[in-house]
Amino acid sequence: PDTANPTHIVRGGRAVGDEMGISEFPHLIVNQARVLDYFAEVAAYSPTRLKPDYGWEFRTLEVTDEGEYPVQVTLVRSAGPDEGRERTVRAKYVVGCDGARSKVRASIGCTLAGDQANHAWGVMDVLANTDFPDIRTKCAIQ
């Protein structure tokens, strides 16, 4: 809050987006939906014309020493006419991109490294009508 007028807010500091100075680009915030759209577009125009197959929920993962594809993942259909159908996929690797409470990480016995912040926080994608300073850049509101 502004010490002169507590009904207003002021900037307390400004973080450098690229502290090491190795990027020619400014730090920008791109929401997850837009990132997923970028990935989908690149995949769609790739040589394989890959399209995401949404609607599958991760169930189990097992790593064996068998063959070229030692990872076995069990998925279950979470929507559509075949909801509940199980599917097994064999792979060389599995990348866990399933969030903070990762079922993939838990299934391989990996624990979260580092500290947990004991703070309430959130990320929002909003269209803000405000006079907040620097609203279009990365910011932390205290």
C-alpha positions as YAML, in Angstrom:
chain: A
units: angstrom
residues:
- id: 1
  name: PRO
  ca: [0.00, 0.00, 0.00]
- id: 2
  name: ASP
  ca: [1.00, 3.59, -0.59]
- id: 3
  name: THR
  ca: [2.13, 4.94, 2.79]
- id: 4
  name: ALA
  ca: [0.89, 8.41, 1.86]
- id: 5
  name: ASN
  ca: [-2.53, 7.08, 0.82]
- id: 6
  name: PRO
  ca: [-3.30, 3.50, 1.98]
- id: 7
  name: THR
  ca: [-6.26, 3.26, -0.42]
- id: 8
  name: HIS
  ca: [-3.75, 3.22, -3.31]
- id: 9
  name: ILE
  ca: [-1.05, 0.74, -4.19]
- id: 10
  name: VAL
  ca: [2.46, 1.43, -5.42]
- id: 11
  name: ARG
  ca: [5.27, -0.57, -6.95]
- id: 12
  name: GLY
  ca: [7.67, -1.77, -4.28]
- id: 13
  name: GLY
  ca: [10.30, -3.08, -6.68]
- id: 14
  name: ARG
  ca: [10.88, -4.50, -10.10]
- id: 15
  name: ALA
  ca: [12.26, -7.97, -10.82]
- id: 16
  name: VAL
  ca: [14.61, -8.52, -13.72]
- id: 17
  name: GLY
  ca: [13.12, -11.03, -16.16]
- id: 18
  name: ASP
  ca: [16.48, -12.39, -17.32]
- id: 19
  name: GLU
  ca: [18.94, -11.90, -14.48]
- id: 20
  name: MET
  ca: [21.82, -13.51, -16.40]
- id: 21
  name: GLY
  ca: [21.31, -11.29, -19.45]
- id: 22
  name: ILE
  ca: [21.46, -14.25, -21.85]
- id: 23
  name: SER
  ca: [18.17, -13.70, -23.66]
- id: 24
  name: GLU
  ca: [17.42, -11.13, -26.30]
- id: 25
  name: PHE
  ca: [13.73, -11.38, -25.41]
- id: 26
  name: PRO
  ca: [11.88, -9.67, -22.56]
- id: 27
  name: HIS
  ca: [10.26, -11.88, -19.95]
- id: 28
  name: LEU
  ca: [6.66, -12.38, -20.99]
- id: 29
  name: ILE
  ca: [3.86, -14.32, -19.39]
- id: 30
  name: VAL
  ca: [2.15, -16.82, -21.68]
- id: 31
  name: ASN
  ca: [-0.79, -18.68, -20.19]
- id: 32
  name: GLN
  ca: [-0.97, -22.47, -20.26]
- id: 33
  name: ALA
  ca: [-3.82, -22.59, -22.77]
- id: 34
  name: ARG
  ca: [-1.77, -20.57, -25.27]
- id: 35
  name: VAL
  ca: [1.32, -22.75, -24.72]
- id: 36
  name: LEU
  ca: [-0.77, -25.87, -25.36]
- id: 37
  name: ASP
  ca: [-2.15, -24.25, -28.53]
- id: 38
  name: TYR
  ca: [1.43, -23.57, -29.70]
- id: 39
  name: PHE
  ca: [2.42, -27.20, -29.06]
- id: 40
  name: ALA
  ca: [-0.69, -28.50, -30.84]
- id: 41
  name: GLU
  ca: [-0.03, -26.27, -33.86]
- id: 42
  name: VAL
  ca: [3.59, -27.39, -34.17]
- id: 43
  name: ALA
  ca: [2.53, -31.03, -33.79]
- id: 44
  name: ALA
  ca: [-0.22, -30.68, -36.39]
- id: 45
  name: TYR
  ca: [2.25, -29.30, -38.97]
- id: 46
  name: SER
  ca: [5.03, -31.75, -38.10]
- id: 47
  name: PRO
  ca: [5.90, -34.56, -40.54]
- id: 48
  name: THR
  ca: [3.74, -37.00, -38.52]
- id: 49
  name: ARG
  ca: [0.72, -34.62, -38.38]
- id: 50
  name: LEU
  ca: [0.42, -35.56, -34.71]
- id: 51
  name: LYS
  ca: [-2.84, -34.78, -32.90]
- id: 52
  name: PRO
  ca: [-3.22, -35.03, -29.10]
- id: 53
  name: ASP
  ca: [-5.43, -37.85, -27.87]
- id: 54
  name: TYR
  ca: [-7.16, -36.26, -24.89]
- id: 55
  name: GLY
  ca: [-9.50, -38.10, -22.54]
- id: 56
  name: TRP
  ca: [-7.10, -40.67, -21.07]
- id: 57
  name: GLU
  ca: [-6.31, -40.77, -17.36]
- id: 58
  name: PHE
  ca: [-3.04, -42.15, -16.00]
- id: 59
  name: ARG
  ca: [-3.48, -45.16, -13.70]
- id: 60
  name: THR
  ca: [-0.22, -47.07, -13.25]
- id: 61
  name: LEU
  ca: [3.37, -47.15, -14.42]
- id: 62
  name: GLU
  ca: [5.74, -50.10, -14.28]
- id: 63
  name: VAL
  ca: [9.39, -50.13, -15.34]
- id: 64
  name: THR
  ca: [10.76, -53.52, -16.40]
- id: 65
  name: ASP
  ca: [14.06, -54.62, -17.90]
- id: 66
  name: GLU
  ca: [12.29, -56.03, -20.94]
- id: 67
  name: GLY
  ca: [13.22, -55.05, -24.48]
- id: 68
  name: GLU
  ca: [13.35, -51.73, -26.21]
- id: 69
  name: TYR
  ca: [10.22, -50.38, -24.48]
- id: 70
  name: PRO
  ca: [10.70, -51.09, -20.76]
- id: 71
  name: VAL
  ca: [8.04, -48.70, -19.46]
- id: 72
  name: GLN
  ca: [4.46, -49.94, -19.28]
- id: 73
  name: VAL
  ca: [1.72, -47.41, -18.55]
- id: 74
  name: THR
  ca: [-1.92, -48.22, -17.92]
- id: 75
  name: LEU
  ca: [-4.45, -45.58, -18.93]
- id: 76
  name: VAL
  ca: [-8.23, -45.48, -18.60]
- id: 77
  name: ARG
  ca: [-10.61, -43.65, -20.95]
- id: 78
  name: SER
  ca: [-12.16, -40.81, -18.96]
- id: 79
  name: ALA
  ca: [-14.81, -39.63, -21.44]
- id: 80
  name: GLY
  ca: [-16.77, -40.61, -24.50]
- id: 81
  name: PRO
  ca: [-18.62, -43.74, -25.56]
- id: 82
  name: ASP
  ca: [-15.78, -46.02, -24.43]
- id: 83
  name: GLU
  ca: [-15.39, -44.38, -21.00]
- id: 84
  name: GLY
  ca: [-13.80, -46.78, -18.50]
- id: 85
  name: ARG
  ca: [-11.88, -48.79, -21.13]
- id: 86
  name: GLU
  ca: [-8.29, -49.53, -20.11]
- id: 87
  name: ARG
  ca: [-5.33, -49.24, -22.46]
- id: 88
  name: THR
  ca: [-1.70, -50.28, -21.98]
- id: 89
  name: VAL
  ca: [1.09, -48.33, -23.64]
- id: 90
  name: ARG
  ca: [4.73, -49.40, -23.79]
- id: 91
  name: ALA
  ca: [7.41, -46.74, -24.15]
- id: 92
  name: LYS
  ca: [11.09, -45.99, -23.79]
- id: 93
  name: TYR
  ca: [10.39, -43.00, -21.56]
- id: 94
  name: VAL
  ca: [7.53, -41.33, -19.72]
- id: 95
  name: VAL
  ca: [7.56, -37.62, -18.96]
- id: 96
  name: GLY
  ca: [5.50, -36.62, -15.94]
- id: 97
  name: CYS
  ca: [3.78, -33.34, -16.79]
- id: 98
  name: ASP
  ca: [0.81, -33.92, -14.56]
- id: 99
  name: GLY
  ca: [1.24, -31.20, -11.96]
- id: 100
  name: ALA
  ca: [2.26, -30.77, -8.36]
- id: 101
  name: ARG
  ca: [0.50, -33.93, -7.19]
- id: 102
  name: SER
  ca: [2.04, -35.97, -9.99]
- id: 103
  name: LYS
  ca: [0.80, -39.55, -10.20]
- id: 104
  name: VAL
  ca: [3.71, -40.30, -12.53]
- id: 105
  name: ARG
  ca: [6.27, -39.06, -9.97]
- id: 106
  name: ALA
  ca: [4.55, -40.99, -7.17]
- id: 107
  name: SER
  ca: [4.45, -44.18, -9.26]
- id: 108
  name: ILE
  ca: [8.24, -44.23, -9.64]
- id: 109
  name: GLY
  ca: [8.82, -43.41, -5.96]
- id: 110
  name: CYS
  ca: [10.16, -39.94, -6.62]
- id: 111
  name: THR
  ca: [9.53, -37.39, -3.91]
- id: 112
  name: LEU
  ca: [9.29, -33.64, -4.33]
- id: 113
  name: ALA
  ca: [12.74, -32.10, -3.86]
- id: 114
  name: GLY
  ca: [13.03, -28.66, -2.32]
- id: 115
  name: ASP
  ca: [10.87, -26.67, 0.03]
- id: 116
  name: GLN
  ca: [7.16, -26.14, 0.02]
- id: 117
  name: ALA
  ca: [6.00, -22.59, 0.54]
- id: 118
  name: ASN
  ca: [3.50, -22.31, 3.35]
- id: 119
  name: HIS
  ca: [1.65, -19.53, 1.55]
- id: 120
  name: ALA
  ca: [-1.67, -19.27, -0.19]
- id: 121
  name: TRP
  ca: [-1.15, -18.27, -3.81]
- id: 122
  name: GLY
  ca: [-2.71, -18.63, -7.20]
- id: 123
  name: VAL
  ca: [-2.22, -18.04, -10.89]
- id: 124
  name: MET
  ca: [-4.92, -16.34, -12.92]
- id: 125
  name: ASP
  ca: [-5.55, -15.71, -16.59]
- id: 126
  name: VAL
  ca: [-7.78, -12.64, -16.48]
- id: 127
  name: LEU
  ca: [-8.68, -9.55, -18.42]
- id: 128
  name: ALA
  ca: [-8.10, -6.93, -15.77]
- id: 129
  name: ASN
  ca: [-9.70, -3.49, -15.82]
- id: 130
  name: THR
  ca: [-7.37, -1.73, -13.42]
- id: 131
  name: ASP
  ca: [-4.90, 1.05, -12.82]
- id: 132
  name: PHE
  ca: [-2.50, -1.44, -11.23]
- id: 133
  name: PRO
  ca: [1.06, -0.56, -12.24]
- id: 134
  name: ASP
  ca: [2.72, -3.01, -14.64]
- id: 135
  name: ILE
  ca: [-0.36, -5.24, -14.99]
- id: 136
  name: ARG
  ca: [0.89, -6.72, -18.27]
- id: 137
  name: THR
  ca: [4.18, -7.97, -16.85]
- id: 138
  name: LYS
  ca: [5.13, -10.64, -14.34]
- id: 139
  name: CYS
  ca: [4.21, -9.38, -10.89]
- id: 140
  name: ALA
  ca: [3.77, -10.56, -7.33]
- id: 141
  name: ILE
  ca: [1.04, -8.84, -5.35]
- id: 142
  name: GLN
  ca: [1.60, -8.75, -1.62]
...
